[in-house]
Structure formats: C-alpha cells, structure tokens
CSV table of C-alpha atoms in Angstrom, one decimal:
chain,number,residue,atom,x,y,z
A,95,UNK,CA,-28.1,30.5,-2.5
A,96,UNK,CA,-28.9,29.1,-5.8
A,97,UNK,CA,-27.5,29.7,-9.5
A,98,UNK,CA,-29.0,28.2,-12.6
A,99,UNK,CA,-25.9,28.2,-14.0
A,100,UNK,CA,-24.5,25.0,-12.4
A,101,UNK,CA,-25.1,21.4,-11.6
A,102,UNK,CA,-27.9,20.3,-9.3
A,103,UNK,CA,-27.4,17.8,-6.8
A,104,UNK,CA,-28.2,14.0,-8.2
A,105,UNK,CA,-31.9,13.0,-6.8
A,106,UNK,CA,-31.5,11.0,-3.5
A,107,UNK,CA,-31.1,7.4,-3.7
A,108,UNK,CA,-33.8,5.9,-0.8
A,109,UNK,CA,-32.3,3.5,1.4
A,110,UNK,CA,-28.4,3.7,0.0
A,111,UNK,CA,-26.6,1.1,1.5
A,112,UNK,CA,-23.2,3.4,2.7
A,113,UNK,CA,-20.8,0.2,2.4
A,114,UNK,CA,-20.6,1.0,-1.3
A,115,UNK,CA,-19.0,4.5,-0.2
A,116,UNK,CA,-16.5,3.4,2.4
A,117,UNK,CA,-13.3,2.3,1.6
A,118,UNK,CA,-13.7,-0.8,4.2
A,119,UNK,CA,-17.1,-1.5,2.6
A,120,UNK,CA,-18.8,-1.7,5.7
A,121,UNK,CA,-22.1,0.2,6.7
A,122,UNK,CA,-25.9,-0.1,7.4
A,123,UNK,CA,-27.9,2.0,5.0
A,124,UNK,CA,-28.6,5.7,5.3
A,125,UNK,CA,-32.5,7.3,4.9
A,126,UNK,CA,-30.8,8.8,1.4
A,127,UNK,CA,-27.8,9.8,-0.3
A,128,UNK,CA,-27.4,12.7,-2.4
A,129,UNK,CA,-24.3,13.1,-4.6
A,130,UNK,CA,-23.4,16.8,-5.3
A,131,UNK,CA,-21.3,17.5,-8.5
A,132,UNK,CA,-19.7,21.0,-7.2
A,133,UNK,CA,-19.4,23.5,-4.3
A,134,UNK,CA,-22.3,25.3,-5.1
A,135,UNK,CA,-24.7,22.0,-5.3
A,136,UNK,CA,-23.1,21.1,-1.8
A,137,UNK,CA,-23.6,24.0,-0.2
A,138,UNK,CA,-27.0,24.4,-1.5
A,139,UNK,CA,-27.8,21.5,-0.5
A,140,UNK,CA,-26.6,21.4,3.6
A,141,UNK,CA,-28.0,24.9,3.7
A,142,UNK,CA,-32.0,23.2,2.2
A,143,UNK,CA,-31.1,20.5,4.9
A,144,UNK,CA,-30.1,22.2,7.7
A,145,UNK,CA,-32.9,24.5,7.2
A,146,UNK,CA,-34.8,21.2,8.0
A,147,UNK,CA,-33.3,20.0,10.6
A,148,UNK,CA,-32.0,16.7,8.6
A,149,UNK,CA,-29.7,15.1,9.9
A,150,UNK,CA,-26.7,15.1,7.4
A,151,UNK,CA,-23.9,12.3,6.9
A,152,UNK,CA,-20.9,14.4,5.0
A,153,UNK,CA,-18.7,11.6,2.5
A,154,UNK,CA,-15.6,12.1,0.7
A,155,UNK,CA,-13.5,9.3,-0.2
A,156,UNK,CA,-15.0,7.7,2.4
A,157,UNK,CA,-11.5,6.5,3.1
A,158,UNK,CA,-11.7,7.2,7.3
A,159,UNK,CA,-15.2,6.5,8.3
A,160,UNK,CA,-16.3,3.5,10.5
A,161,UNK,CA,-20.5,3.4,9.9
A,162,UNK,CA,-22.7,1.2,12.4
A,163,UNK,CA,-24.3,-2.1,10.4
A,164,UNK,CA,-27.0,-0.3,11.5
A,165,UNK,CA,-26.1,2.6,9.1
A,166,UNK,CA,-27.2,6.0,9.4
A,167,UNK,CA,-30.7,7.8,10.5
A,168,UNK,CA,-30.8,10.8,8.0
A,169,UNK,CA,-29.5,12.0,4.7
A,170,UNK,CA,-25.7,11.3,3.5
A,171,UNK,CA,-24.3,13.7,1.0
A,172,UNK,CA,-21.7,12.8,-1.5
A,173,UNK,CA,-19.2,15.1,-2.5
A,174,UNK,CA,-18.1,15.0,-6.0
A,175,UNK,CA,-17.2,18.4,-6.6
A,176,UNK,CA,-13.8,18.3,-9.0
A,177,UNK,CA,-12.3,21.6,-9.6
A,178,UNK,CA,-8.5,22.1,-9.7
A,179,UNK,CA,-6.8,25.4,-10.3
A,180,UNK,CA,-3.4,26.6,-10.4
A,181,UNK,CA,-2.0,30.2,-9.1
A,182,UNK,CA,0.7,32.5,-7.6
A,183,UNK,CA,0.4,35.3,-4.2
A,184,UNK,CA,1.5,38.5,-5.5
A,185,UNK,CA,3.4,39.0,-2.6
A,186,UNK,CA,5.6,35.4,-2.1
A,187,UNK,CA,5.2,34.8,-5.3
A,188,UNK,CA,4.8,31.3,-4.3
A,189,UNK,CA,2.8,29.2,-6.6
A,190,UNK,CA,-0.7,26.8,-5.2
A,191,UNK,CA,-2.7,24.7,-6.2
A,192,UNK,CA,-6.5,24.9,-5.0
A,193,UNK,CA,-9.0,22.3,-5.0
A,194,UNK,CA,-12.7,21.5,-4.3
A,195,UNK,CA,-13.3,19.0,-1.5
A,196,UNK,CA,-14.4,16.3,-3.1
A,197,UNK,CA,-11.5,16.2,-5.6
A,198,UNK,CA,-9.3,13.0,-4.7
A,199,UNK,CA,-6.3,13.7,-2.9
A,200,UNK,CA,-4.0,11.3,-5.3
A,201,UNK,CA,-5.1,12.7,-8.1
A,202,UNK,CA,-4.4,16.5,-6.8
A,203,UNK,CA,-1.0,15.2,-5.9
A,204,UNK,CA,-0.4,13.6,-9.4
A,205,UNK,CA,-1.7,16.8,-10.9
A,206,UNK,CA,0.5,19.2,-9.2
A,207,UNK,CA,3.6,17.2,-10.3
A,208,UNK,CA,2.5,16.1,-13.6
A,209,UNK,CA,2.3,20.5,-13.9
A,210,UNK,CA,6.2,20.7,-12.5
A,211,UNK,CA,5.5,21.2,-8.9
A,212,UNK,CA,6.5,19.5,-6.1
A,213,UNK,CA,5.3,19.6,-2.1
A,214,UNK,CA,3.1,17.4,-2.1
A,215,UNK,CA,4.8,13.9,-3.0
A,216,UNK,CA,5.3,12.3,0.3
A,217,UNK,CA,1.2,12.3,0.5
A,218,UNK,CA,0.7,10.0,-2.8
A,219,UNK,CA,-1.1,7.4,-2.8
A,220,UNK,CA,-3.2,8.4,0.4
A,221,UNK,CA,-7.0,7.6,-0.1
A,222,UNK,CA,-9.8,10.1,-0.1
A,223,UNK,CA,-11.0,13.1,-0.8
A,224,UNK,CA,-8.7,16.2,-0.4
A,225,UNK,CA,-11.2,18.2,1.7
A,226,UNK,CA,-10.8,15.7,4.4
A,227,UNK,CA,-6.9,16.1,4.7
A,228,UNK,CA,-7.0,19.1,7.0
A,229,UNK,CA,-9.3,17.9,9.3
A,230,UNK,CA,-7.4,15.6,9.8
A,231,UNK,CA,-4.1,17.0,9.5
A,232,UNK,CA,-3.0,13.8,7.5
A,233,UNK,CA,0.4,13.2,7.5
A,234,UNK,CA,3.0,10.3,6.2
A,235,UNK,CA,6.6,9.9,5.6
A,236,UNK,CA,7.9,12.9,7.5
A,237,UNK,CA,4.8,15.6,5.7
A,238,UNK,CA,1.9,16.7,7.1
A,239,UNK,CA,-0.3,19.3,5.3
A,240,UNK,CA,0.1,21.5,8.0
A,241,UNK,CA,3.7,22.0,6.4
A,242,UNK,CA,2.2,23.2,2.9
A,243,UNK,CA,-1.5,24.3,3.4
A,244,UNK,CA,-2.0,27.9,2.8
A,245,UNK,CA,-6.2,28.3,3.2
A,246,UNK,CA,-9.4,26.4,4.3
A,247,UNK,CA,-12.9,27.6,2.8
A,248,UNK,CA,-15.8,26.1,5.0
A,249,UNK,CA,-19.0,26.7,5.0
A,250,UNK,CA,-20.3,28.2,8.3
A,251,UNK,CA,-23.4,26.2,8.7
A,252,UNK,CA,-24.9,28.7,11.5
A,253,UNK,CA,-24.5,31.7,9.1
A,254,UNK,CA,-25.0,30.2,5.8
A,255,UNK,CA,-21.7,32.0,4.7
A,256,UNK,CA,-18.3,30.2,2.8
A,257,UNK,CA,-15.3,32.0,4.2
A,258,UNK,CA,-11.8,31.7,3.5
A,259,UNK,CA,-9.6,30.4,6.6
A,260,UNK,CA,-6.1,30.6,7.0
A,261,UNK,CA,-4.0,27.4,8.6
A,262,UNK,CA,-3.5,29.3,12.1
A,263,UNK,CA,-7.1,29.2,12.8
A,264,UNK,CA,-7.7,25.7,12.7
A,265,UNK,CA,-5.3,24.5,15.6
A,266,UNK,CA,-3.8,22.3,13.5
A,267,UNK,CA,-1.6,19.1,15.1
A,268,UNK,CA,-0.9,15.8,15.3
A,269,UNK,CA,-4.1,14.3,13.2
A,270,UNK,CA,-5.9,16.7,14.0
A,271,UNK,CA,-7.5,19.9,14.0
A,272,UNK,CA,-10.5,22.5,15.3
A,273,UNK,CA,-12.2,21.1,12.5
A,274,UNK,CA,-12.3,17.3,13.5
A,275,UNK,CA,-15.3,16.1,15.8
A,276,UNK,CA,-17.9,19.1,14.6
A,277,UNK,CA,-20.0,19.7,11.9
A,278,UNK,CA,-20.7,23.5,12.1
A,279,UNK,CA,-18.0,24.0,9.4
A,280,UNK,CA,-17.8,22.2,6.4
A,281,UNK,CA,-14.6,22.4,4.3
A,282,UNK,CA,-15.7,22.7,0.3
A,283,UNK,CA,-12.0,23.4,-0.9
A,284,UNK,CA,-8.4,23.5,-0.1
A,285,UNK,CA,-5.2,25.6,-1.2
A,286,UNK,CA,-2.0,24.2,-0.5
A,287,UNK,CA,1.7,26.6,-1.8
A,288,UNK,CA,3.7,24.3,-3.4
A,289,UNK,CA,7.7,23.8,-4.9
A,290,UNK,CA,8.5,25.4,-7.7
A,291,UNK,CA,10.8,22.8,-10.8
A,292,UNK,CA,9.1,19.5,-9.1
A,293,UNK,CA,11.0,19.5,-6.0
A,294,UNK,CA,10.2,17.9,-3.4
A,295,UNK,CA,10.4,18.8,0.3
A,296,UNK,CA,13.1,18.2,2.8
A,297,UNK,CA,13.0,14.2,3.1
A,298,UNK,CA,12.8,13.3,6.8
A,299,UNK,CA,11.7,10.2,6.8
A,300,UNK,CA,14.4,7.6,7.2
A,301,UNK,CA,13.3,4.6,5.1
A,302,UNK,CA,12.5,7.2,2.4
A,303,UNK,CA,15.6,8.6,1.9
A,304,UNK,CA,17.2,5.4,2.5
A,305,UNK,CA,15.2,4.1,-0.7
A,306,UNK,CA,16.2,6.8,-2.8
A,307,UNK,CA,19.6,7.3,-2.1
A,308,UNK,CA,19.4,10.5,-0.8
A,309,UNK,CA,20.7,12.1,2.6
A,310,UNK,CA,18.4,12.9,5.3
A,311,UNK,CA,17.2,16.3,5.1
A,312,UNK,CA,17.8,17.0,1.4
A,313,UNK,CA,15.2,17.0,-1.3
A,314,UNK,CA,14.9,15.5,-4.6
A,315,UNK,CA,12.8,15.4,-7.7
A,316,UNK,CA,9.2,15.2,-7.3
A,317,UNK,CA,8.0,12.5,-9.2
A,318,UNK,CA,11.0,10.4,-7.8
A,319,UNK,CA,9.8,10.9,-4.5
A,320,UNK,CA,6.6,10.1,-5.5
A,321,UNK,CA,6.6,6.8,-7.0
A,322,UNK,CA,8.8,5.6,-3.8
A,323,UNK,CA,6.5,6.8,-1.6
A,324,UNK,CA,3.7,4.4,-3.8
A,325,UNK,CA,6.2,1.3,-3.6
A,326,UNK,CA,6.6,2.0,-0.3
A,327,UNK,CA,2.5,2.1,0.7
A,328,UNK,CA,1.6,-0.8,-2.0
A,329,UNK,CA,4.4,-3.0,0.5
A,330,UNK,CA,2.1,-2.2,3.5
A,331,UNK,CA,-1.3,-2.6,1.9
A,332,UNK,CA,-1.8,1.2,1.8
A,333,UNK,CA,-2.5,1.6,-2.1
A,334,UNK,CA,-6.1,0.8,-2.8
A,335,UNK,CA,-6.8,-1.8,-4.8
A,336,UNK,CA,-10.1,-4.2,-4.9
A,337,UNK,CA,-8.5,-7.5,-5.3
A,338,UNK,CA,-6.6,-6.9,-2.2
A,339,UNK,CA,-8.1,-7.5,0.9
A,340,UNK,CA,-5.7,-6.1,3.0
A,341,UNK,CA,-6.2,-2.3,1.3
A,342,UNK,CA,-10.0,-3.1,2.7
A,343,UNK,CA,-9.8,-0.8,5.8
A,344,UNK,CA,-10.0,3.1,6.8
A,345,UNK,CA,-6.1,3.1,6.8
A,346,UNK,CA,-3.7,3.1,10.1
A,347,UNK,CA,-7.1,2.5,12.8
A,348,UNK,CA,-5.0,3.7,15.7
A,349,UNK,CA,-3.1,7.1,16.1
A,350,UNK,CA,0.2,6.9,17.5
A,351,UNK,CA,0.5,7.5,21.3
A,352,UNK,CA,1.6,10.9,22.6
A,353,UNK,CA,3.0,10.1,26.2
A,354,UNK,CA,3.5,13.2,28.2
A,355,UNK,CA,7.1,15.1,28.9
A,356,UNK,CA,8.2,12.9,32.1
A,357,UNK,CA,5.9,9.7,32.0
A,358,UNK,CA,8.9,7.4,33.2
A,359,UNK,CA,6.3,4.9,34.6
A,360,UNK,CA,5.0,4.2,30.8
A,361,UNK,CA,8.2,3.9,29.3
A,362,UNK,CA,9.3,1.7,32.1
A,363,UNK,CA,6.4,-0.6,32.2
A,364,UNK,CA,7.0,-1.1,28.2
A,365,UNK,CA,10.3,-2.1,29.1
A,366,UNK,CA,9.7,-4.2,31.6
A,367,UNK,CA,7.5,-6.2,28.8
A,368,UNK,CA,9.8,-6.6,26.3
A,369,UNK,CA,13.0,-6.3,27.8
A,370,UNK,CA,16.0,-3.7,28.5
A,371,UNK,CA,17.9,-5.1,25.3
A,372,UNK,CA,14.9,-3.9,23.3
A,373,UNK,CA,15.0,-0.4,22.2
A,374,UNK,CA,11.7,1.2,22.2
A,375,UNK,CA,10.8,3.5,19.0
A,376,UNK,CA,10.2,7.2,20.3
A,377,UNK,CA,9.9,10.3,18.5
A,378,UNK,CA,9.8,13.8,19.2
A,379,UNK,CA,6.6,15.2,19.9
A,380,UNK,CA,5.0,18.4,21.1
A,381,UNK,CA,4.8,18.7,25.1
A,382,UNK,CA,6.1,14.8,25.4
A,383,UNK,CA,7.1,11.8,23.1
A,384,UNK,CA,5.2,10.0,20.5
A,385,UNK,CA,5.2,6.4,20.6
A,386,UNK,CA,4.6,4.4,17.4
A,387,UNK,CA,1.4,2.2,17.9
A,388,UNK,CA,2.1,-0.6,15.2
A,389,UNK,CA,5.1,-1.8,17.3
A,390,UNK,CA,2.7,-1.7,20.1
A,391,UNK,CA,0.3,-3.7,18.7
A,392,UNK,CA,2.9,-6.2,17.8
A,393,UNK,CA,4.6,-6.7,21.1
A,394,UNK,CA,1.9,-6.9,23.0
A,395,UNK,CA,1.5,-9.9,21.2
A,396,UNK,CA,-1.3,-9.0,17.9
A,397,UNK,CA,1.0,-10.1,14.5
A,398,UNK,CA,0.0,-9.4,11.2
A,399,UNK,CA,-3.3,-11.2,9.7
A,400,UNK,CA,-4.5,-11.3,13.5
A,401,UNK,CA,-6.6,-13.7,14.2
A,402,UNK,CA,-6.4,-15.5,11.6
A,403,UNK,CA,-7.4,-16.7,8.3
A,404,UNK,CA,-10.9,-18.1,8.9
A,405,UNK,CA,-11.7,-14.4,10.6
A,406,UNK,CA,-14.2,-12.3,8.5
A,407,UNK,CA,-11.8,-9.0,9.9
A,408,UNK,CA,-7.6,-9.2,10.4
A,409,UNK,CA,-5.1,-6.9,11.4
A,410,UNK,CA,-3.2,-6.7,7.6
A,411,UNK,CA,-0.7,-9.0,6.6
A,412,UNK,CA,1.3,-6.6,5.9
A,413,UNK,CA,1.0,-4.4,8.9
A,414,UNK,CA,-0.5,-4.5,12.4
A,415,UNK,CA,-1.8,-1.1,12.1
A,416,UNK,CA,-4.9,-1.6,9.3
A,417,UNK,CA,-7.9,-3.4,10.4
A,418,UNK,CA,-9.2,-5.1,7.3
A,419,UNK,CA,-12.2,-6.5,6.0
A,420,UNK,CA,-11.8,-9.8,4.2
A,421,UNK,CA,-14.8,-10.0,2.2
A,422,UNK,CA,-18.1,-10.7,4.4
A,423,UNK,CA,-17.7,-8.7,7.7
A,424,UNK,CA,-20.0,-6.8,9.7
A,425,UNK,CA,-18.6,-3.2,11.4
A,426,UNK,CA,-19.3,-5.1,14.6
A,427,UNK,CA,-16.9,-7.8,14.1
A,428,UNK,CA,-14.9,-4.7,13.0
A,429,UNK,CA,-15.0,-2.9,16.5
A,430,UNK,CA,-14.9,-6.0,18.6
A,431,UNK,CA,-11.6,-6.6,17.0
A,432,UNK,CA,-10.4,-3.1,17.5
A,433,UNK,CA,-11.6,-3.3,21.3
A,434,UNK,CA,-9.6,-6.8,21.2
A,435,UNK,CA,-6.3,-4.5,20.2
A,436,UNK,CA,-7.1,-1.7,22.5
A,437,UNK,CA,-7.7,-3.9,25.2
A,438,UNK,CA,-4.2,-5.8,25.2
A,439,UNK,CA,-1.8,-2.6,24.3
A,440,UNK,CA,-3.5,-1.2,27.2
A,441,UNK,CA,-3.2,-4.2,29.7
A,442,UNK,CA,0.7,-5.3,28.1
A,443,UNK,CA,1.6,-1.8,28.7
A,444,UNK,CA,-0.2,0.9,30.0
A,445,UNK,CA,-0.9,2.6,27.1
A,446,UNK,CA,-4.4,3.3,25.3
A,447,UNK,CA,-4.5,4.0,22.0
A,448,UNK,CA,-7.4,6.1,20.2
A,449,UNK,CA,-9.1,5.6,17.0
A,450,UNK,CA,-8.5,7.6,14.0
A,451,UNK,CA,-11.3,6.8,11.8
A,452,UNK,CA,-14.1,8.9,12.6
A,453,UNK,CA,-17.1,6.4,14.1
A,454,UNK,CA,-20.5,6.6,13.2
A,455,UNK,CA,-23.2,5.5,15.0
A,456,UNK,CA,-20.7,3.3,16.8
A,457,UNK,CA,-18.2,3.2,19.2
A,458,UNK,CA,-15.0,1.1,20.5
C-alpha cells in the first residue's frame, strides 16, 4: 500500500509530550508521534503498525480527547492530511464538498461558504479536525451532521481496505455513532451535500434566530448565519483562542441527559429541588426527553468558574458545561473535578451524566 508519488509520514518524535496536541493541553507523553501529511501516509502508516501490533493513539484536532498525565504506552499518529474538493451527484444534482480527516472543521465550513454554499454554518467555529465530526455526530445550534453528511471513507483496519460508507450504516444519533468507542475503522475523509446560493439551513435554534431577526424555521444567508453562530460561541468561551483560559478544555465535558419516555420519578425529584415555579428545560428526544446538563450543573449548585479562582481547573466563566484548564493543571485535577460535577447532579437529582470527551488511559 505504498506510492512514491506522495508524502511520507514525518519521522517519529521519541517521547512527544501529547499536551501540545490537545486542545486542553493536558497529557503524559506517548512512546512517539508520527504526523502524516495525507490519506495515503495515514493509512500506510496504521496498516505498518498494526501489522506490528503497536499500539496506535489516532489525533485530529485533538479538540475531544482527555489523555492520562501518564500519557500514552504506544505510538500517536497525527493527521494532517488537507485535501478539499468540491462536486455534484449526477442524479440529485446536489452539490458536496469532501474533505480529508485531518482537514480542520472551521476551515471546511469557511470554505464551503466563502465558494457560495451553505449547510454547514450553524457548525462554525467548532474545534477539530473534520474526520472526527461523525463519530461523533457533532451537533450545535439546532444542526447535527447527521442532517447534511452524505459518505464516510474508513479504513477497515482488519482488511487493510478504504471503503466508502454511506450515513445509514453508521447508526448515527445523539453524539454519537457505530464509529465512536472502536478503532477497527478509521475515518480518512468526509463528504457532506450542501445548499446551493449560500443558504443556510432551516434555523431551529431559538437564540439564533432570535439574534438574527429571523423566524424560527426559515433560513437565511450563509455567511450571516455564520458569523452569529461565532459571536454566539466566543460569548461562551467556545472559539479557541490561547490567551483565553476559558477556551482551554475539550468543549461541552458532559452530554445532555436522555431520560426515558415515562421517567416521572426523575422529573419529579428535579422538581422537588428547585421548585414547582421553576420550569425545567426539556426537549424532544428519541424514545424519551433530553434534559440540558448545563442547567443541571448549575442548580445543583456548581456556577461558572467553579471552584474558584486559586483552582488549577474551573468549570468556565462563561458556562458550566466546559471544564477548563487555567494554566498549570494536571488531567487528574481534571477528572477529580469532573467526578466532583458528576457526583452532585447525580445526588441533587437523580441524574448521571456521561462524558463526551473520549478518555484515555483514564477514567471518571
């Protein structure tokens, strides 16, 4: 599986400390890291691996991964692969946009509506690498890529083989998918349809349309919708940016709840807590109702910049849902404080909530 015609993988680095490729910038080091420039440099490279039975550490953006201050006992491969192309299905007619893993996913957004397209927008600003997004099924202000993705290629580890797969394979839901928690399959590019004339998709997200004047439901230009969606993430500390403390963290750390159809005992315990008066946020969900975990947190007693200043890790100080890294922590103070959270939403009311970050060599 090797062509002379394109890049080689960078030689490994011995003893790379993976902080440097987190967005938290936490991490013990790994045995070596290996940064591949394209698809075919990756996949040469997990095959010559796997054929030793190396352990391999797979980094993106490295926007969702929680690494042990112990760090990791194997090989961690960087993907920098960076392709972007543009096309249309004969049959729809429909015009995508695919991209190589390791391309990052604001800059694929920007792309696609800097080239007149729109579908994308409600995504910007989200950190990482765009092979990560359907793994993950990322989602934000009323969009998930589940709406808009149109094809997976993975790598089948066990057969050596890329193969194309399309969206109803991959059991695709709430933050998730048949791709998250194994490493079998390994996704080296994306393909998402998009709008045509930069608009956007139906705006369902309240505060969004709110902001933008428009009606619930309705769409609007592109690059509108875009830059709101920015203001909106830079207000909660969900922009990265290095003098900022608070965009130190792997994003929202807990999912929001699903409670099942008919869990009255829940729902009544949470009221209970805070009150009748109070009107707890649900939304729909399927088979039940989601709960949203920031307001969780928050009444259950955990503000914003939790514990408090002289703390080496803090829920944000602009919302309870980031767990942040001020400058000097260790990914253990980084857990205890997640297990501090969990702890209390669970014993306030009933509820447990689940990381989203993908832990390694660690747990909560």
């Amino acid at each position: 599986m090797t062509d002379s015609g394109v890049n080689r993988p960078a030689p490994a680095a011995q003893g790379a400390r993976l902080a440097e490729l987190t967005t938290l910038r936490l991490g013990g080091p790994a045995r070596a890291v290996v940064r591949c420039p394209d698809t075919r440099s990756l996949v040469d490279e997990i095959t010559a691996l796997d054929g030793r039975a190396e352990r391999t550490l797979l980094i993106g953006g490295g926007s969702n991964l929680v690494i042990s201050d112990d760090g990791f006992d194997g090989t961690a491969i960087l993907i920098q692969s960076s392709r972007i192309e543009f096309g249309s299905g004969r049959e729809s007619g429909r015009v995508h946009v695919t991209a190589d893993a390791g391309v990052d996913w604001d800059t694929l957004v920007a792309t696609t509506i800097g080239e007149g397209f729109g579908g994308l927008e409600c995504l910007s600003g989200i950190p990482g690498a765009a092979g990560a997004t359907p793994v993950q099924n990322v989602g934000a202000y009323g969009v998930e890529v589940a709406d808009l993705l149109r094809s997976v290629q993975v790598l089948d580890r066990r057969a050596a083989k890329l193969r194309w797969v399309a969206p109803t394979e991959l059991g695709l839901g709430y933050r998730t998918s048949s791709l998250k928690h194994r490493d079998d399959h390994v996704v080296v590019a994306v393909s998402f349809w998009l709008n045509d004339d930069r608009v956007s998709q139906p705006l369902r997200y309240r505060e969004l349309s709110a902001a933008l004047g428009v009606e619930a439901g309705e769409r609007a230009d592109a690059g509108d919708v875009r830059e709101q969606v920015l203001a909106l993430r830079r207000g909660k500390g969900m922009v990265l940016d290095p003098d900022d403390h608070d965009t130190w963290s792997a994003g929202s750390f807990f999912t929001n709840p699903i409670l099942a159809s008919g869990a009255v005992d829940i729902l009544e315990q949470i009221h209970h807590r805070v009150g009748r008066d109070i009107t707890v946020p649900t939304y729909p969900a399927d088979d039940g109702v989601k709960l949203s975990a920031g307001w969780l947190i928050e009444r259950a007693g955990y503000a914003r910049g939790y514990p408090g200043p002289s703390s080496p890790v803090r829920l944000s100080t602009k919302h309870t849902l980031a767990l942040t890294n001020r400058g000097d922590a260790t990914t253990d103070e980084l857990l205890d404080l997640a297990r501090d959270v969990q702890t209390g939403v669970k014993e306030a009311f009933g509820v447990t909530l689940h990381p989203e970050p993908v832990l390694v060599n660690c747990s909560i």
